[in-house]
Tab-separated table of C-alpha atoms in Angstrom:
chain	number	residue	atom	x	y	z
X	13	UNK	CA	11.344	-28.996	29.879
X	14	UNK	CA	12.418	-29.311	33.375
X	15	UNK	CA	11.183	-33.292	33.167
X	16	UNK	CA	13.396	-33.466	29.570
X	17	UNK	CA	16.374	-31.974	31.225
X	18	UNK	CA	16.476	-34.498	34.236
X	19	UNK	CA	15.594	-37.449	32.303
X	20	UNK	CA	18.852	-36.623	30.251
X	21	UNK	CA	20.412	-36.028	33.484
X	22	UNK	CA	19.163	-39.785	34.493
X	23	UNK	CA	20.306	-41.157	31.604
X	24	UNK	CA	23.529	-39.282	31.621
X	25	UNK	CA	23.996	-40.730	34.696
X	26	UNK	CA	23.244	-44.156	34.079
X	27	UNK	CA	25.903	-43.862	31.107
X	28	UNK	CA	28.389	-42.572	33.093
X	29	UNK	CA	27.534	-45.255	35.619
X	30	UNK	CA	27.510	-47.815	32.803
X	31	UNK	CA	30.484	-46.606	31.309
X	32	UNK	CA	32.112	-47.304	34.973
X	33	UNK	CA	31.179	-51.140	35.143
X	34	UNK	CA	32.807	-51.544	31.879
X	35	UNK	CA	36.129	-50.090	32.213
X	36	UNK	CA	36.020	-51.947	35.907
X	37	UNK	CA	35.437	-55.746	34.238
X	38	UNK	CA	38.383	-57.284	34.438
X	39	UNK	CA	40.074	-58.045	30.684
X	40	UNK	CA	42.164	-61.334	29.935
X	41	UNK	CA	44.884	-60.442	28.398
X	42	UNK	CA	47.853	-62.896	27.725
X	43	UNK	CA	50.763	-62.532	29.831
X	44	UNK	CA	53.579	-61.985	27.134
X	45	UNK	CA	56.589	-64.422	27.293
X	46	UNK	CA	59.793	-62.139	28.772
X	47	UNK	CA	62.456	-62.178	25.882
X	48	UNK	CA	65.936	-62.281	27.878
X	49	UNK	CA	68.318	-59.209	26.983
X	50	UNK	CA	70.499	-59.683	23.760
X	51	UNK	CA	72.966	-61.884	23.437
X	52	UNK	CA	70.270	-65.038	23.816
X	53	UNK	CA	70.454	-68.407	22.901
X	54	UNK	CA	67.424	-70.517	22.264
X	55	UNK	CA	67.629	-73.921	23.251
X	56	UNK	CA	67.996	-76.315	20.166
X	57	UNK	CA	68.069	-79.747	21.544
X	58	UNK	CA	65.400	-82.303	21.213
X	59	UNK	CA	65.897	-83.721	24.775
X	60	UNK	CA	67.111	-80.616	26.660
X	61	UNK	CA	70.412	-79.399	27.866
X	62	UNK	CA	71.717	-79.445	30.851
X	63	UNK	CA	73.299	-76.442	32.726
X	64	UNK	CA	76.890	-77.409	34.107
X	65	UNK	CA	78.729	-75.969	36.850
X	66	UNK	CA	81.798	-75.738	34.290
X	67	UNK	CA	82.631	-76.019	30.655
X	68	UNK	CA	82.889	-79.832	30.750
X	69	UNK	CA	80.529	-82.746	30.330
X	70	UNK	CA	82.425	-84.430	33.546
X	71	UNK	CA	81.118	-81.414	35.431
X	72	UNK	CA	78.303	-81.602	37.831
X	73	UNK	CA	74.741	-81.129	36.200
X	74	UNK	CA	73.174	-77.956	37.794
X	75	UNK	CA	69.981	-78.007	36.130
X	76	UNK	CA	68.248	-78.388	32.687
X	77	UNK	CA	66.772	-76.433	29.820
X	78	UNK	CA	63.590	-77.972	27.903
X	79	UNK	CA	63.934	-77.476	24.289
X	80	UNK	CA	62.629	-73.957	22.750
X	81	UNK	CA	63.536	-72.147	25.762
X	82	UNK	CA	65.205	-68.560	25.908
X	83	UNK	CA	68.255	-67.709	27.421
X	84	UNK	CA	70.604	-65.106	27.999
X	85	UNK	CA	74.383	-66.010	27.567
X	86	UNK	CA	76.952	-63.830	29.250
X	87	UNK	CA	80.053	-65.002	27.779
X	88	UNK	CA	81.950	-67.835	25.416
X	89	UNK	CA	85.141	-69.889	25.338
X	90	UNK	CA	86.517	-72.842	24.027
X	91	UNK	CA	86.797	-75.986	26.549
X	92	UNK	CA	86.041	-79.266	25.876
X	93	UNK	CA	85.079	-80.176	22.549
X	94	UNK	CA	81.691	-82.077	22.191
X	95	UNK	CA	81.017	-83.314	18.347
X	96	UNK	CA	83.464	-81.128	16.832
X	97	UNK	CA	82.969	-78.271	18.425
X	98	UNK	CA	84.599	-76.814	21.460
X	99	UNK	CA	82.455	-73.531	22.665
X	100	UNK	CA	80.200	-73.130	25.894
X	101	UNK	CA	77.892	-70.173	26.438
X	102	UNK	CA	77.861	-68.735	30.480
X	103	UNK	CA	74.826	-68.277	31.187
X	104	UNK	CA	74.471	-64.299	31.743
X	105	UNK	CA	71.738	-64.855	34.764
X	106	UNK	CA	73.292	-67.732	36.793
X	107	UNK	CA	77.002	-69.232	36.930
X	108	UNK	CA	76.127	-72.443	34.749
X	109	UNK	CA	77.297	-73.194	31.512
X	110	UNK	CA	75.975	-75.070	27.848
X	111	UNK	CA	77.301	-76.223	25.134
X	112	UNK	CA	76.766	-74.435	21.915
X	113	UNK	CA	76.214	-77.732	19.837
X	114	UNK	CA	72.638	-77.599	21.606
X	115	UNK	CA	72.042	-73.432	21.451
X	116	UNK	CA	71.128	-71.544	18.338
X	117	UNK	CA	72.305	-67.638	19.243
X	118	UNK	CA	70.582	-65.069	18.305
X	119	UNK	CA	74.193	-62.624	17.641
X	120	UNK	CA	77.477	-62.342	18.525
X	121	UNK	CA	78.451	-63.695	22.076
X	122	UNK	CA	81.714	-62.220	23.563
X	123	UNK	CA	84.452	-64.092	24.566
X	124	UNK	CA	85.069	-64.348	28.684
X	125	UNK	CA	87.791	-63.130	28.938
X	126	UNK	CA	87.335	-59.394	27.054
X	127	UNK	CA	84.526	-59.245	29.972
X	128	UNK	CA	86.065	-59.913	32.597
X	129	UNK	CA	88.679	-57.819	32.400
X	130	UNK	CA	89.123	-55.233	34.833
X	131	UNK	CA	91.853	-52.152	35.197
X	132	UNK	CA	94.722	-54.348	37.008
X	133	UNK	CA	94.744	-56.782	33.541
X	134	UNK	CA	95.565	-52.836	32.118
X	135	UNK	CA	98.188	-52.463	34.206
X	136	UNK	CA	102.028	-52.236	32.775
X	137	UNK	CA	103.173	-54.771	35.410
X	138	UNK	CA	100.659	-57.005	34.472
X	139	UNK	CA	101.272	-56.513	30.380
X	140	UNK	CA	105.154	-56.852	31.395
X	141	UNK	CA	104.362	-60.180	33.270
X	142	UNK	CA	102.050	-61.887	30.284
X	143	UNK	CA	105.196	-61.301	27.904
């Protein structure tokens, strides 16, 4: 009995032990693709779009986004109009902007300027000024 107990103890043990080596190998699992916060625009453009410093194709080209990629937009407003239509996302992540011609949105984008508000655009003498 005493040899039936420890041989269960042995090969208690060498599950346990076994058990150990499995959980330690390594599993590849595929990194998943970060989804940038809501509002997000997906890139739309067969050749890319590049990032401006401002709303304008005469601004300076800060960088560019391949087609199909993800990005988070900020803010709107209307600027210079580019086949018919005059709206530019802000990127929410970096000061560049895009057209929307080349973006499809995922949801409503706000306009700039109800986010950039802050408590002095409140302010009576502010209101009183604007007219």
């Amino acid at each position: 009995m005493t040899q039936t107990l420890v041989a269960r103890g042995v090969a208690f043990s060498v599950a346990v032990l076994a058990g150990g080596m499995l959980a330690a190998t390594p599993v590849q699992a595929s990194a998943p693709v970060p989804v940038p916060g809501k509002p997000y625009g997906t890139v739309s453009s067969t050749t890319g779009l590049n990032e401006r410093a401002y709303p304008s194709t005469d601004s300076a080209v800060r960088s560019t986004l391949a087609r199909g990629t993800k990005a988070a937009l900020r803010c709107k407003v209307r600027a210079q109009e580019v086949g018919g239509n005059n709206v530019w996302y802000q990127l929410k992540d970096r000061p560049t902007w895009v057209h929307a011609s080349y973006v499809t949105s995922n949801g409503a984008v706000p306009l700039c300027r109800d986010i950039n508000r802050t408590a002095l655009d409140d302010s009576p003498t502010v209101r009183a000024a604007m007219g």
